Amino acid sequence: MGETVSIQTPDGPMGAYLARPAAPGAHPGVIVAHQLFGVTEDVRAVADRIARGGYVVLAPDFYHRAEPGVELPVTDEGRARGFELMATLSRTGVLDDVRAAAEELAARGDTTGAVGMVGLSLGGHLAYLAATRLDLAVTVVLYAGWLTGTKIPISSPEPTLDLSGGIKGRLVYIVGDRDHVVTAEHRTAIADRLRDEGVAHTMVVVEGAPHAFLSDPASPHQEEAWRHIEQALRDGLA
């Protein structure tokens, strides 16, 4: 279904996975932000499923400045390299990349101009950040960590959560209640900040789900999350 394309950014070309629906006509656009391991097979599968729902989907390679096209294995070594690559990301670079992807979608002849975003884990953080600064109709954030602190470059100098007042579109946050990265304390802090800032949002806590469950084909929690993802995109991009 998909293909690799190149998108121009202020720092040079950025690879991206493009997936399109089979039906002709103009469709809304969706940006999918990858997790720690890059634009891997499971990220492409997420893009493909969203595309089958009637969207033109781009999954950008946010690591293009440091290691273009990298696909890391889900091993201790892959995770260690992923943390190294994550440390190379900057807020300016991420926003430039999302902006470039949104402009690419808007310029296509098979899109309507409406753009939403779905982010997985690290990509959820990138999507949350983008929602605070860019015009996204709807943003679906799956189990994004590090929002409440300043441990990583993209969540500094102030925590990304502190930027929540800039979110104009709707935000849906999906997380499992057994997530070791996004604890109950973090979930409460995120929900409270979104409420206090008056952001239109839904917090979905999936009972029994661990971190990164959307990437596990054996997970019994996937379909519950997909119902919320698909409903959010329908409502936000109609």
mmCIF file of N, CA and C in Angstrom, residues 29-133:
data_model
loop_
_atom_site.group_PDB
_atom_site.id
_atom_site.type_symbol
_atom_site.label_atom_id
_atom_site.label_comp_id
_atom_site.label_asym_id
_atom_site.label_seq_id
_atom_site.Cartn_x
_atom_site.Cartn_y
_atom_site.Cartn_z
ATOM 1 N N GLY A 29 -5.627 14.464 5.691
ATOM 2 C CA GLY A 29 -4.263 13.995 5.899
ATOM 3 C C GLY A 29 -3.993 13.678 7.357
ATOM 4 N N VAL A 30 -3.147 12.713 7.585
ATOM 5 C CA VAL A 30 -2.739 12.340 8.941
ATOM 6 C C VAL A 30 -1.230 12.134 8.957
ATOM 7 N N ILE A 31 -0.564 12.721 9.949
ATOM 8 C CA ILE A 31 0.859 12.512 10.183
ATOM 9 C C ILE A 31 1.005 11.503 11.319
ATOM 10 N N VAL A 32 1.799 10.467 11.103
ATOM 11 C CA VAL A 32 2.070 9.468 12.140
ATOM 12 C C VAL A 32 3.504 9.654 12.618
ATOM 13 N N ALA A 33 3.674 9.863 13.915
ATOM 14 C CA ALA A 33 5.001 10.074 14.500
ATOM 15 C C ALA A 33 5.495 8.778 15.132
ATOM 16 N N HIS A 34 6.678 8.343 14.709
ATOM 17 C CA HIS A 34 7.208 7.046 15.123
ATOM 18 C C HIS A 34 7.695 7.039 16.564
ATOM 19 N N GLN A 35 7.835 5.835 17.083
ATOM 20 C CA GLN A 35 8.348 5.665 18.434
ATOM 21 C C GLN A 35 9.881 5.630 18.408
ATOM 22 N N LEU A 36 10.471 5.145 19.477
ATOM 23 C CA LEU A 36 11.918 5.230 19.672
ATOM 24 C C LEU A 36 12.721 4.571 18.559
ATOM 25 N N PHE A 37 12.156 3.553 17.915
ATOM 26 C CA PHE A 37 12.925 2.703 17.010
ATOM 27 C C PHE A 37 12.879 3.158 15.552
ATOM 28 N N GLY A 38 12.244 4.277 15.261
ATOM 29 C CA GLY A 38 12.189 4.789 13.902
ATOM 30 C C GLY A 38 10.942 4.342 13.159
ATOM 31 N N VAL A 39 10.944 4.567 11.839
ATOM 32 C CA VAL A 39 9.787 4.193 11.015
ATOM 33 C C VAL A 39 9.924 2.704 10.682
ATOM 34 N N THR A 40 9.529 1.892 11.642
ATOM 35 C CA THR A 40 9.679 0.452 11.552
ATOM 36 C C THR A 40 8.422 -0.186 10.959
ATOM 37 N N GLU A 41 8.461 -1.489 10.816
ATOM 38 C CA GLU A 41 7.336 -2.205 10.207
ATOM 39 C C GLU A 41 6.029 -1.947 10.942
ATOM 40 N N ASP A 42 6.067 -1.927 12.273
ATOM 41 C CA ASP A 42 4.827 -1.706 13.019
ATOM 42 C C ASP A 42 4.310 -0.291 12.850
ATOM 43 N N VAL A 43 5.196 0.684 12.677
ATOM 44 C CA VAL A 43 4.756 2.060 12.417
ATOM 45 C C VAL A 43 4.117 2.142 11.033
ATOM 46 N N ARG A 44 4.720 1.474 10.066
ATOM 47 C CA ARG A 44 4.123 1.447 8.727
ATOM 48 C C ARG A 44 2.763 0.751 8.747
ATOM 49 N N ALA A 45 2.626 -0.277 9.581
ATOM 50 C CA ALA A 45 1.336 -0.958 9.704
ATOM 51 C C ALA A 45 0.272 -0.026 10.278
ATOM 52 N N VAL A 46 0.652 0.803 11.240
ATOM 53 C CA VAL A 46 -0.278 1.798 11.778
ATOM 54 C C VAL A 46 -0.695 2.780 10.684
ATOM 55 N N ALA A 47 0.278 3.249 9.915
ATOM 56 C CA ALA A 47 -0.028 4.168 8.812
ATOM 57 C C ALA A 47 -0.954 3.514 7.799
ATOM 58 N N ASP A 48 -0.698 2.251 7.476
ATOM 59 C CA ASP A 48 -1.534 1.540 6.509
ATOM 60 C C ASP A 48 -2.972 1.414 7.009
ATOM 61 N N ARG A 49 -3.141 1.087 8.278
ATOM 62 C CA ARG A 49 -4.501 0.932 8.806
ATOM 63 C C ARG A 49 -5.241 2.259 8.783
ATOM 64 N N ILE A 50 -4.570 3.328 9.158
ATOM 65 C CA ILE A 50 -5.223 4.638 9.108
ATOM 66 C C ILE A 50 -5.597 4.982 7.674
ATOM 67 N N ALA A 51 -4.702 4.694 6.732
ATOM 68 C CA ALA A 51 -4.992 4.978 5.318
ATOM 69 C C ALA A 51 -6.207 4.213 4.837
ATOM 70 N N ARG A 52 -6.360 2.978 5.264
ATOM 71 C CA ARG A 52 -7.533 2.191 4.852
ATOM 72 C C ARG A 52 -8.825 2.812 5.334
ATOM 73 N N GLY A 53 -8.737 3.625 6.370
ATOM 74 C CA GLY A 53 -9.922 4.315 6.875
ATOM 75 C C GLY A 53 -10.301 5.542 6.070
ATOM 76 N N GLY A 54 -9.499 5.898 5.059
ATOM 77 C CA GLY A 54 -9.856 7.021 4.198
ATOM 78 C C GLY A 54 -9.016 8.261 4.423
ATOM 79 N N TYR A 55 -7.720 8.071 4.702
ATOM 80 C CA TYR A 55 -6.817 9.193 4.953
ATOM 81 C C TYR A 55 -5.525 9.014 4.147
ATOM 82 N N VAL A 56 -4.922 10.132 3.781
ATOM 83 C CA VAL A 56 -3.590 10.115 3.202
ATOM 84 C C VAL A 56 -2.621 10.308 4.364
ATOM 85 N N VAL A 57 -1.704 9.359 4.542
ATOM 86 C CA VAL A 57 -0.893 9.303 5.756
ATOM 87 C C VAL A 57 0.586 9.445 5.424
ATOM 88 N N LEU A 58 1.268 10.281 6.195
ATOM 89 C CA LEU A 58 2.713 10.416 6.122
ATOM 90 C C LEU A 58 3.318 10.057 7.477
ATOM 91 N N ALA A 59 4.308 9.176 7.474
ATOM 92 C CA ALA A 59 5.065 8.859 8.690
ATOM 93 C C ALA A 59 6.498 9.343 8.488
ATOM 94 N N PRO A 60 6.817 10.550 8.943
ATOM 95 C CA PRO A 60 8.157 11.117 8.705
ATOM 96 C C PRO A 60 9.243 10.423 9.524
ATOM 97 N N ASP A 61 10.448 10.476 8.994
ATOM 98 C CA ASP A 61 11.634 9.976 9.688
ATOM 99 C C ASP A 61 12.247 11.133 10.483
ATOM 100 N N PHE A 62 11.876 11.250 11.751
ATOM 101 C CA PHE A 62 12.363 12.360 12.565
ATOM 102 C C PHE A 62 13.854 12.238 12.900
ATOM 103 N N TYR A 63 14.449 11.085 12.625
ATOM 104 C CA TYR A 63 15.878 10.907 12.846
ATOM 105 C C TYR A 63 16.710 11.258 11.608
ATOM 106 N N HIS A 64 16.108 11.907 10.623
ATOM 107 C CA HIS A 64 16.799 12.100 9.342
ATOM 108 C C HIS A 64 18.060 12.945 9.457
ATOM 109 N N ARG A 65 18.172 13.776 10.446
ATOM 110 C CA ARG A 65 19.385 14.582 10.597
ATOM 111 C C ARG A 65 20.570 13.749 11.094
ATOM 112 N N ALA A 66 20.285 12.753 11.929
ATOM 113 C CA ALA A 66 21.355 11.982 12.573
ATOM 114 C C ALA A 66 21.631 10.648 11.882
ATOM 115 N N GLU A 67 20.592 9.937 11.495
ATOM 116 C CA GLU A 67 20.771 8.614 10.883
ATOM 117 C C GLU A 67 19.570 8.322 9.979
ATOM 118 N N PRO A 68 19.579 8.873 8.782
ATOM 119 C CA PRO A 68 18.416 8.744 7.890
ATOM 120 C C PRO A 68 18.053 7.292 7.605
ATOM 121 N N GLY A 69 16.765 7.020 7.691
ATOM 122 C CA GLY A 69 16.269 5.705 7.322
ATOM 123 C C GLY A 69 16.501 4.602 8.333
ATOM 124 N N VAL A 70 16.964 4.926 9.518
ATOM 125 C CA VAL A 70 17.281 3.890 10.502
ATOM 126 C C VAL A 70 16.002 3.176 10.960
ATOM 127 N N GLU A 71 16.097 1.852 11.086
ATOM 128 C CA GLU A 71 15.051 1.029 11.680
ATOM 129 C C GLU A 71 15.728 0.152 12.728
ATOM 130 N N LEU A 72 15.464 0.448 13.986
ATOM 131 C CA LEU A 72 16.152 -0.231 15.071
ATOM 132 C C LEU A 72 15.385 -1.460 15.541
ATOM 133 N N PRO A 73 16.103 -2.516 15.925
ATOM 134 C CA PRO A 73 15.428 -3.692 16.483
ATOM 135 C C PRO A 73 14.972 -3.417 17.908
ATOM 136 N N VAL A 74 13.941 -4.116 18.324
ATOM 137 C CA VAL A 74 13.450 -3.965 19.699
ATOM 138 C C VAL A 74 14.275 -4.885 20.593
ATOM 139 N N THR A 75 15.504 -4.461 20.824
ATOM 140 C CA THR A 75 16.461 -5.171 21.670
ATOM 141 C C THR A 75 17.103 -4.143 22.593
ATOM 142 N N ASP A 76 17.908 -4.623 23.526
ATOM 143 C CA ASP A 76 18.612 -3.696 24.409
ATOM 144 C C ASP A 76 19.503 -2.757 23.593
ATOM 145 N N GLU A 77 20.171 -3.312 22.567
ATOM 146 C CA GLU A 77 21.043 -2.490 21.735
ATOM 147 C C GLU A 77 20.238 -1.476 20.934
ATOM 148 N N GLY A 78 19.128 -1.928 20.386
ATOM 149 C CA GLY A 78 18.281 -1.016 19.612
ATOM 150 C C GLY A 78 17.707 0.091 20.470
ATOM 151 N N ARG A 79 17.313 -0.274 21.682
ATOM 152 C CA ARG A 79 16.759 0.732 22.596
ATOM 153 C C ARG A 79 17.829 1.744 22.989
ATOM 154 N N ALA A 80 19.035 1.268 23.248
ATOM 155 C CA ALA A 80 20.131 2.177 23.616
ATOM 156 C C ALA A 80 20.414 3.154 22.486
ATOM 157 N N ARG A 81 20.456 2.654 21.247
ATOM 158 C CA ARG A 81 20.683 3.544 20.105
ATOM 159 C C ARG A 81 19.506 4.499 19.927
ATOM 160 N N GLY A 82 18.309 4.019 20.192
ATOM 161 C CA GLY A 82 17.143 4.890 20.092
ATOM 162 C C GLY A 82 17.220 6.060 21.055
ATOM 163 N N PHE A 83 17.684 5.806 22.273
ATOM 164 C CA PHE A 83 17.835 6.898 23.237
ATOM 165 C C PHE A 83 18.903 7.893 22.776
ATOM 166 N N GLU A 84 19.950 7.378 22.132
ATOM 167 C CA GLU A 84 20.974 8.280 21.591
ATOM 168 C C GLU A 84 20.387 9.162 20.491
ATOM 169 N N LEU A 85 19.593 8.564 19.625
ATOM 170 C CA LEU A 85 18.989 9.340 18.533
ATOM 171 C C LEU A 85 17.938 10.302 19.074
ATOM 172 N N MET A 86 17.162 9.871 20.059
ATOM 173 C CA MET A 86 16.169 10.756 20.661
ATOM 174 C C MET A 86 16.833 12.009 21.219
ATOM 175 N N ALA A 87 18.038 11.856 21.757
ATOM 176 C CA ALA A 87 18.757 12.995 22.342
ATOM 177 C C ALA A 87 19.186 14.010 21.293
ATOM 178 N N THR A 88 19.167 13.611 20.010
ATOM 179 C CA THR A 88 19.536 14.552 18.942
ATOM 180 C C THR A 88 18.362 15.401 18.485
ATOM 181 N N LEU A 89 17.160 15.061 18.920
ATOM 182 C CA LEU A 89 15.977 15.809 18.477
ATOM 183 C C LEU A 89 15.871 17.130 19.234
ATOM 184 N N SER A 90 15.467 18.154 18.529
ATOM 185 C CA SER A 90 15.232 19.461 19.152
ATOM 186 C C SER A 90 13.801 19.890 18.875
ATOM 187 N N ARG A 91 13.299 20.774 19.705
ATOM 188 C CA ARG A 91 11.944 21.286 19.462
ATOM 189 C C ARG A 91 11.849 21.968 18.103
ATOM 190 N N THR A 92 12.831 22.773 17.775
ATOM 191 C CA THR A 92 12.794 23.477 16.494
ATOM 192 C C THR A 92 12.782 22.495 15.338
ATOM 193 N N GLY A 93 13.647 21.476 15.400
ATOM 194 C CA GLY A 93 13.717 20.504 14.329
ATOM 195 C C GLY A 93 12.433 19.705 14.185
ATOM 196 N N VAL A 94 11.877 19.265 15.307
ATOM 197 C CA VAL A 94 10.639 18.495 15.265
ATOM 198 C C VAL A 94 9.503 19.331 14.676
ATOM 199 N N LEU A 95 9.372 20.559 15.114
ATOM 200 C CA LEU A 95 8.302 21.415 14.587
ATOM 201 C C LEU A 95 8.508 21.707 13.110
ATOM 202 N N ASP A 96 9.763 21.912 12.691
ATOM 203 C CA ASP A 96 10.043 22.088 11.261
ATOM 204 C C ASP A 96 9.609 20.859 10.472
ATOM 205 N N ASP A 97 9.882 19.676 11.011
ATOM 206 C CA ASP A 97 9.552 18.441 10.305
ATOM 207 C C ASP A 97 8.040 18.235 10.208
ATOM 208 N N VAL A 98 7.341 18.466 11.303
ATOM 209 C CA VAL A 98 5.883 18.304 11.272
ATOM 210 C C VAL A 98 5.260 19.331 10.342
ATOM 211 N N ARG A 99 5.752 20.551 10.402
ATOM 212 C CA ARG A 99 5.249 21.593 9.510
ATOM 213 C C ARG A 99 5.461 21.213 8.045
ATOM 214 N N ALA A 100 6.652 20.680 7.740
ATOM 215 C CA ALA A 100 6.952 20.274 6.373
ATOM 216 C C ALA A 100 6.034 19.140 5.929
ATOM 217 N N ALA A 101 5.770 18.189 6.819
ATOM 218 C CA ALA A 101 4.872 17.084 6.480
ATOM 219 C C ALA A 101 3.449 17.578 6.259
ATOM 220 N N ALA A 102 3.000 18.508 7.108
ATOM 221 C CA ALA A 102 1.657 19.065 6.947
ATOM 222 C C ALA A 102 1.531 19.838 5.641
ATOM 223 N N GLU A 103 2.558 20.592 5.293
ATOM 224 C CA GLU A 103 2.533 21.342 4.040
ATOM 225 C C GLU A 103 2.550 20.398 2.837
ATOM 226 N N GLU A 104 3.301 19.301 2.957
ATOM 227 C CA GLU A 104 3.334 18.303 1.890
ATOM 228 C C GLU A 104 1.944 17.698 1.687
ATOM 229 N N LEU A 105 1.274 17.372 2.781
ATOM 230 C CA LEU A 105 -0.073 16.819 2.674
ATOM 231 C C LEU A 105 -1.037 17.837 2.068
ATOM 232 N N ALA A 106 -0.949 19.077 2.518
ATOM 233 C CA ALA A 106 -1.876 20.102 2.032
ATOM 234 C C ALA A 106 -1.691 20.385 0.548
ATOM 235 N N ALA A 107 -0.466 20.205 0.057
ATOM 236 C CA ALA A 107 -0.164 20.527 -1.340
ATOM 237 C C ALA A 107 -0.561 19.415 -2.302
ATOM 238 N N ARG A 108 -0.885 18.253 -1.794
ATOM 239 C CA ARG A 108 -1.222 17.134 -2.663
ATOM 240 C C ARG A 108 -2.591 17.327 -3.317
ATOM 241 N N GLY A 109 -2.769 16.723 -4.464
ATOM 242 C CA GLY A 109 -4.051 16.815 -5.150
ATOM 243 C C GLY A 109 -5.101 15.869 -4.606
ATOM 244 N N ASP A 110 -4.688 14.923 -3.731
ATOM 245 C CA ASP A 110 -5.652 13.948 -3.207
ATOM 246 C C ASP A 110 -5.983 14.182 -1.736
ATOM 247 N N THR A 111 -5.788 15.408 -1.257
ATOM 248 C CA THR A 111 -6.105 15.725 0.133
ATOM 249 C C THR A 111 -7.068 16.908 0.210
ATOM 250 N N THR A 112 -7.743 17.011 1.360
ATOM 251 C CA THR A 112 -8.735 18.072 1.560
ATOM 252 C C THR A 112 -8.148 19.317 2.203
ATOM 253 N N GLY A 113 -6.967 19.195 2.786
ATOM 254 C CA GLY A 113 -6.357 20.314 3.506
ATOM 255 C C GLY A 113 -6.411 20.147 5.013
ATOM 256 N N ALA A 114 -7.350 19.338 5.519
ATOM 257 C CA ALA A 114 -7.425 19.073 6.961
ATOM 258 C C ALA A 114 -6.324 18.094 7.348
ATOM 259 N N VAL A 115 -5.642 18.377 8.465
ATOM 260 C CA VAL A 115 -4.524 17.526 8.887
ATOM 261 C C VAL A 115 -4.642 17.219 10.379
ATOM 262 N N GLY A 116 -4.488 15.949 10.721
ATOM 263 C CA GLY A 116 -4.402 15.511 12.108
ATOM 264 C C GLY A 116 -3.101 14.777 12.325
ATOM 265 N N MET A 117 -2.865 14.336 13.553
ATOM 266 C CA MET A 117 -1.603 13.667 13.868
ATOM 267 C C MET A 117 -1.831 12.567 14.884
ATOM 268 N N VAL A 118 -1.121 11.465 14.714
ATOM 269 C CA VAL A 118 -1.142 10.343 15.654
ATOM 270 C C VAL A 118 0.298 10.046 16.031
ATOM 271 N N GLY A 119 0.594 9.967 17.326
ATOM 272 C CA GLY A 119 1.961 9.720 17.763
ATOM 273 C C GLY A 119 2.045 8.561 18.728
ATOM 274 N N LEU A 120 3.096 7.740 18.581
ATOM 275 C CA LEU A 120 3.281 6.543 19.385
ATOM 276 C C LEU A 120 4.485 6.708 20.307
ATOM 277 N N SER A 121 4.262 6.661 21.613
ATOM 278 C CA SER A 121 5.330 6.717 22.613
ATOM 279 C C SER A 121 6.174 7.990 22.432
ATOM 280 N N LEU A 122 7.450 7.865 22.047
ATOM 281 C CA LEU A 122 8.223 9.073 21.747
ATOM 282 C C LEU A 122 7.467 9.933 20.738
ATOM 283 N N GLY A 123 6.903 9.297 19.714
ATOM 284 C CA GLY A 123 6.124 10.044 18.725
ATOM 285 C C GLY A 123 4.901 10.711 19.318
ATOM 286 N N GLY A 124 4.367 10.131 20.394
ATOM 287 C CA GLY A 124 3.268 10.797 21.093
ATOM 288 C C GLY A 124 3.715 12.109 21.699
ATOM 289 N N HIS A 125 4.939 12.115 22.227
ATOM 290 C CA HIS A 125 5.497 13.361 22.758
ATOM 291 C C HIS A 125 5.660 14.377 21.629
ATOM 292 N N LEU A 126 6.178 13.922 20.488
ATOM 293 C CA LEU A 126 6.353 14.822 19.341
ATOM 294 C C LEU A 126 5.001 15.372 18.884
ATOM 295 N N ALA A 127 3.993 14.514 18.871
ATOM 296 C CA ALA A 127 2.656 14.959 18.455
ATOM 297 C C ALA A 127 2.085 15.969 19.447
ATOM 298 N N TYR A 128 2.270 15.723 20.745
ATOM 299 C CA TYR A 128 1.780 16.660 21.759
ATOM 300 C C TYR A 128 2.454 18.014 21.579
ATOM 301 N N LEU A 129 3.771 17.989 21.400
ATOM 302 C CA LEU A 129 4.509 19.231 21.171
ATOM 303 C C LEU A 129 3.979 19.956 19.942
ATOM 304 N N ALA A 130 3.791 19.228 18.847
ATOM 305 C CA ALA A 130 3.303 19.847 17.613
ATOM 306 C C ALA A 130 1.931 20.469 17.817
ATOM 307 N N ALA A 131 1.080 19.812 18.593
ATOM 308 C CA ALA A 131 -0.264 20.345 18.831
ATOM 309 C C ALA A 131 -0.231 21.675 19.568
ATOM 310 N N THR A 132 0.819 21.903 20.364
ATOM 311 C CA THR A 132 0.903 23.165 21.113
ATOM 312 C C THR A 132 1.332 24.341 20.246
ATOM 313 N N ARG A 133 1.879 24.060 19.070
ATOM 314 C CA ARG A 133 2.467 25.123 18.255
ATOM 315 C C ARG A 133 1.924 25.204 16.833
#
